[in-house]
Amino acid sequence: MPMRKRERFERTDVPEGGPYRNVIGAVVCVVALAAAALIVHFVWERVTLESRLGDVGLSDSLSSQSASDVTEGTSYVASADDHETVLLLTADDLEAGALSAVRILDVNRTQGTAVLANVPVTTRVTSGETASSVADLFAASGGSACVAPLSQATGATFDHVVVATGDVVEEAAAIAGTGASDLVRSASDLLSKMRTDMDATDLLALAEVLSSIGTANIAVSEAPVAPETVTDEAGNAVETGLQVVDRAQLCAALGLIVPAA
């Protein structure tokens, strides 16, 4: 019995491989990898920006402050107004490095006013048993290490601290009205150049009051300082190169203390 020749049928539901099939596949893979990379970058950038807020090290440094009475022996008393005092450290790096400015921002919520005092980076501070300039302390140990020593040196107790790579006061005021959930998206430039103990709610609350006061209305002053001197072996007074802050006069300029009635 003769064998029947098997007929071949081509399936119409299976696409035929074309000459560009591999190229198309490679392009699809590249696009998929690029999309994945963009998503990872976006998530990483958002996490990084959010980590600029609520910095644990800075929060702990605020807790380590010990308040001192700068009115003792003076004709001043503590102000009864509601104050919010913020330490602003400007440097070329958020972790450590060259400190270019130290400023104290005091917001008097009762009066609706604000004062910004410049403190020399050569101000004498003491960390443990070691005395140095605040600039040297920042370079060696970062912003967290400077909070309590600066509080002692200036007589001011800080409610918040901001370490930034530029002047962020005006930018902070500009974010007033932003929702906490939109802060990272709308203020990415600001957050990229700062680190603070404040969370989103705290930062936006400060922005609101600065906006209502107006940054042009913030009074600017210089911390009253005098050169630190020591006595050499010959009994002569020699300057050390450090500055000592007149704590009572600085706190009076900030409005933290007021003349006794």
Coordinates of N, CA, C and O in Angstrom, one line a residue, residues 122-195:
T122 N 34.6 82.8 63.7 CA 35.7 82.7 64.6 C 35.3 82.7 66.1 O 36.1 82.8 67.0
T123 N 34.0 82.6 66.3 CA 33.5 82.6 67.7 C 34.0 81.4 68.5 O 34.1 80.3 68.0
R124 N 34.4 81.7 69.7 CA 35.0 80.7 70.6 C 33.9 79.8 71.1 O 32.9 80.2 71.7
V125 N 34.0 78.5 70.9 CA 33.1 77.5 71.5 C 33.9 76.4 72.2 O 35.1 76.2 71.9
T126 N 33.2 75.7 73.1 CA 33.9 74.7 73.8 C 33.1 73.4 73.6 O 31.9 73.3 73.9
S127 N 33.8 72.4 73.2 CA 33.2 71.0 73.0 C 34.0 70.1 73.9 O 35.2 69.8 73.6
G128 N 33.4 69.6 74.9 CA 34.1 68.8 75.9 C 35.1 69.7 76.6 O 34.7 70.7 77.2
E129 N 36.3 69.3 76.6 CA 37.4 70.1 77.2 C 38.1 70.9 76.2 O 39.1 71.6 76.6
T130 N 37.7 70.9 74.9 CA 38.5 71.6 73.9 C 37.8 72.8 73.4 O 36.6 72.9 73.1
A131 N 38.6 73.9 73.4 CA 38.1 75.2 72.9 C 38.6 75.4 71.5 O 39.8 75.1 71.2
S132 N 37.8 75.9 70.6 CA 38.2 76.2 69.2 C 37.2 77.2 68.7 O 36.2 77.6 69.3
S133 N 37.4 77.6 67.4 CA 36.4 78.4 66.7 C 35.3 77.5 66.3 O 35.5 76.3 66.1
V134 N 34.1 78.0 66.1 CA 33.0 77.2 65.6 C 33.3 76.7 64.2 O 32.9 75.6 63.8
A135 N 34.1 77.4 63.4 CA 34.4 77.0 62.1 C 35.3 75.7 62.1 O 35.1 74.7 61.4
D136 N 36.2 75.7 63.0 CA 37.1 74.5 63.2 C 36.3 73.3 63.7 O 36.5 72.1 63.3
L137 N 35.3 73.6 64.6 CA 34.5 72.5 65.2 C 33.6 71.9 64.1 O 33.5 70.7 64.0
F138 N 33.0 72.8 63.2 CA 32.2 72.3 62.1 C 33.0 71.5 61.2 O 32.6 70.4 60.7
A139 N 34.2 71.9 60.8 CA 35.0 71.2 59.9 C 35.4 69.8 60.4 O 35.5 68.9 59.6
A140 N 35.6 69.7 61.7 CA 36.0 68.5 62.3 C 34.9 67.5 62.5 O 35.0 66.3 62.3
S141 N 33.7 68.1 63.0 CA 32.6 67.2 63.4 C 31.3 67.4 62.9 O 30.3 66.7 63.2
G142 N 31.1 68.5 62.0 CA 29.8 68.7 61.4 C 28.9 69.6 62.2 O 29.2 70.0 63.3
G143 N 27.7 69.8 61.6 CA 26.8 70.8 62.2 C 26.2 70.3 63.6 O 26.0 71.2 64.5
S144 N 25.9 69.1 63.7 CA 25.3 68.6 65.0 C 26.2 68.9 66.2 O 25.7 69.2 67.3
A145 N 27.5 68.9 66.0 CA 28.5 69.1 67.1 C 28.5 70.6 67.5 O 29.0 70.9 68.6
C146 N 28.0 71.5 66.7 CA 28.1 72.9 66.9 C 26.9 73.5 67.7 O 27.0 74.6 68.2
V147 N 25.8 72.7 67.7 CA 24.6 73.3 68.3 C 24.7 73.7 69.8 O 24.5 74.8 70.2
A148 N 25.0 72.7 70.6 CA 25.1 73.0 72.0 C 26.2 73.9 72.4 O 26.0 74.8 73.2
P149 N 27.4 73.8 71.8 CA 28.5 74.8 72.1 C 28.1 76.2 71.7 O 28.4 77.2 72.4
L150 N 27.4 76.4 70.6 CA 27.0 77.7 70.1 C 25.9 78.2 71.1 O 25.8 79.4 71.3
S151 N 25.0 77.4 71.5 CA 24.0 77.8 72.5 C 24.6 78.4 73.7 O 24.2 79.4 74.3
Q152 N 25.7 77.7 74.2 CA 26.4 78.2 75.4 C 27.1 79.4 75.1 O 27.2 80.4 75.9
A153 N 27.7 79.5 73.9 CA 28.5 80.7 73.6 C 27.7 81.9 73.4 O 28.1 83.1 73.6
T154 N 26.4 81.8 72.9 CA 25.6 82.9 72.6 C 24.5 83.2 73.6 O 23.9 84.3 73.6
G155 N 24.2 82.2 74.4 CA 23.2 82.4 75.4 C 21.8 82.1 74.8 O 20.8 82.2 75.6
A156 N 21.7 81.8 73.6 CA 20.4 81.5 72.9 C 20.1 80.0 72.9 O 21.0 79.2 72.7
T157 N 18.9 79.6 73.2 CA 18.5 78.2 73.1 C 17.7 78.1 71.8 O 16.7 78.7 71.5
F158 N 18.2 77.2 71.0 CA 17.7 77.0 69.6 C 16.5 76.0 69.6 O 16.6 75.0 70.2
D159 N 15.5 76.4 68.9 CA 14.3 75.5 68.7 C 14.6 74.6 67.5 O 14.1 73.5 67.4
H160 N 15.3 75.2 66.5 CA 15.5 74.4 65.3 C 16.9 74.8 64.7 O 17.5 75.8 65.1
V161 N 17.4 73.9 63.9 CA 18.7 74.2 63.2 C 18.7 73.8 61.8 O 18.0 72.8 61.4
V162 N 19.3 74.6 60.9 CA 19.4 74.4 59.5 C 20.8 74.4 59.1 O 21.5 75.4 59.3
V163 N 21.3 73.4 58.4 CA 22.6 73.4 57.8 C 22.4 73.5 56.3 O 21.6 72.7 55.7
A164 N 22.9 74.5 55.6 CA 22.7 74.7 54.2 C 23.9 75.1 53.5 O 24.9 75.6 54.1
T165 N 23.9 74.9 52.2 CA 25.0 75.3 51.3 C 24.8 76.7 50.7 O 25.5 77.1 49.8
G166 N 23.7 77.4 51.2 CA 23.5 78.8 50.7 C 22.5 79.4 51.6 O 22.0 78.9 52.6
D167 N 22.1 80.7 51.3 CA 21.1 81.4 52.0 C 19.8 80.9 51.7 O 19.3 81.1 50.5
V168 N 19.1 80.3 52.6 CA 17.8 79.7 52.3 C 16.6 80.4 53.0 O 15.5 80.0 52.8
V169 N 16.8 81.6 53.6 CA 15.7 82.3 54.3 C 14.7 82.7 53.3 O 13.5 82.5 53.5
E170 N 15.1 83.4 52.2 CA 14.1 83.8 51.2 C 13.4 82.7 50.5 O 12.2 82.7 50.3
E171 N 14.2 81.6 50.2 CA 13.6 80.5 49.5 C 12.6 79.8 50.5 O 11.5 79.3 50.0
A172 N 12.9 79.8 51.8 CA 12.0 79.1 52.7 C 10.7 79.9 52.8 O 9.6 79.4 52.8
A173 N 10.8 81.3 52.8 CA 9.6 82.1 52.8 C 8.7 81.9 51.6 O 7.5 82.0 51.7
A174 N 9.4 81.6 50.5 CA 8.7 81.5 49.2 C 7.8 80.2 49.1 O 6.9 80.1 48.2
I175 N 8.0 79.2 50.0 CA 7.3 78.0 49.9 C 6.0 78.1 50.7 O 5.2 77.1 50.8
A176 N 5.7 79.2 51.3 CA 4.5 79.4 52.1 C 3.3 79.0 51.2 O 3.2 79.4 50.0
G177 N 2.3 78.3 51.8 CA 1.1 77.9 51.0 C 1.2 76.6 50.4 O 0.3 76.0 49.9
T178 N 2.5 76.0 50.4 CA 2.6 74.6 49.8 C 2.1 73.6 50.8 O 2.3 73.7 52.0
G179 N 1.5 72.6 50.3 CA 1.0 71.5 51.1 C 2.1 70.6 51.5 O 3.1 70.4 50.8
A180 N 2.0 70.0 52.7 CA 3.1 69.1 53.2 C 3.4 68.0 52.2 O 4.5 67.6 52.0
S181 N 2.3 67.4 51.6 CA 2.5 66.3 50.7 C 3.1 66.7 49.4 O 3.7 65.8 48.7
D182 N 3.1 68.0 49.1 CA 3.7 68.4 47.8 C 5.1 69.1 48.0 O 5.6 69.6 47.1
L183 N 5.5 69.1 49.3 CA 6.8 69.9 49.6 C 8.0 69.4 48.8 O 8.7 70.2 48.2
V184 N 8.2 68.1 48.7 CA 9.3 67.6 48.0 C 9.3 67.9 46.6 O 10.4 68.3 46.0
R185 N 8.2 67.9 45.9 CA 8.1 68.2 44.5 C 8.2 69.7 44.2 O 8.9 70.1 43.3
S186 N 7.6 70.5 45.1 CA 7.6 71.9 44.8 C 8.8 72.7 45.3 O 9.1 73.8 44.9
A187 N 9.5 72.1 46.3 CA 10.6 72.8 46.9 C 11.9 71.9 46.8 O 12.7 71.9 47.7
S188 N 12.1 71.2 45.7 CA 13.2 70.3 45.6 C 14.5 71.1 45.6 O 15.5 70.6 46.1
D189 N 14.6 72.3 44.9 CA 15.8 73.1 44.9 C 16.2 73.5 46.3 O 17.4 73.4 46.7
L190 N 15.2 73.9 47.1 CA 15.5 74.3 48.5 C 16.0 73.1 49.3 O 17.0 73.2 50.0
L191 N 15.3 72.0 49.3 CA 15.6 70.8 50.1 C 17.0 70.2 49.7 O 17.7 69.6 50.5
S192 N 17.4 70.4 48.4 CA 18.6 69.8 47.9 C 19.8 70.5 48.5 O 20.9 70.0 48.5
K193 N 19.6 71.7 49.1 CA 20.8 72.5 49.6 C 20.7 72.7 51.1 O 21.4 73.5 51.7
M194 N 19.9 71.9 51.8 CA 19.7 72.0 53.2 C 19.5 70.7 53.9 O 19.1 69.7 53.3
R195 N 19.8 70.7 55.2 CA 19.4 69.6 56.1 C 18.9 70.2 57.4 O 19.5 71.2 57.9

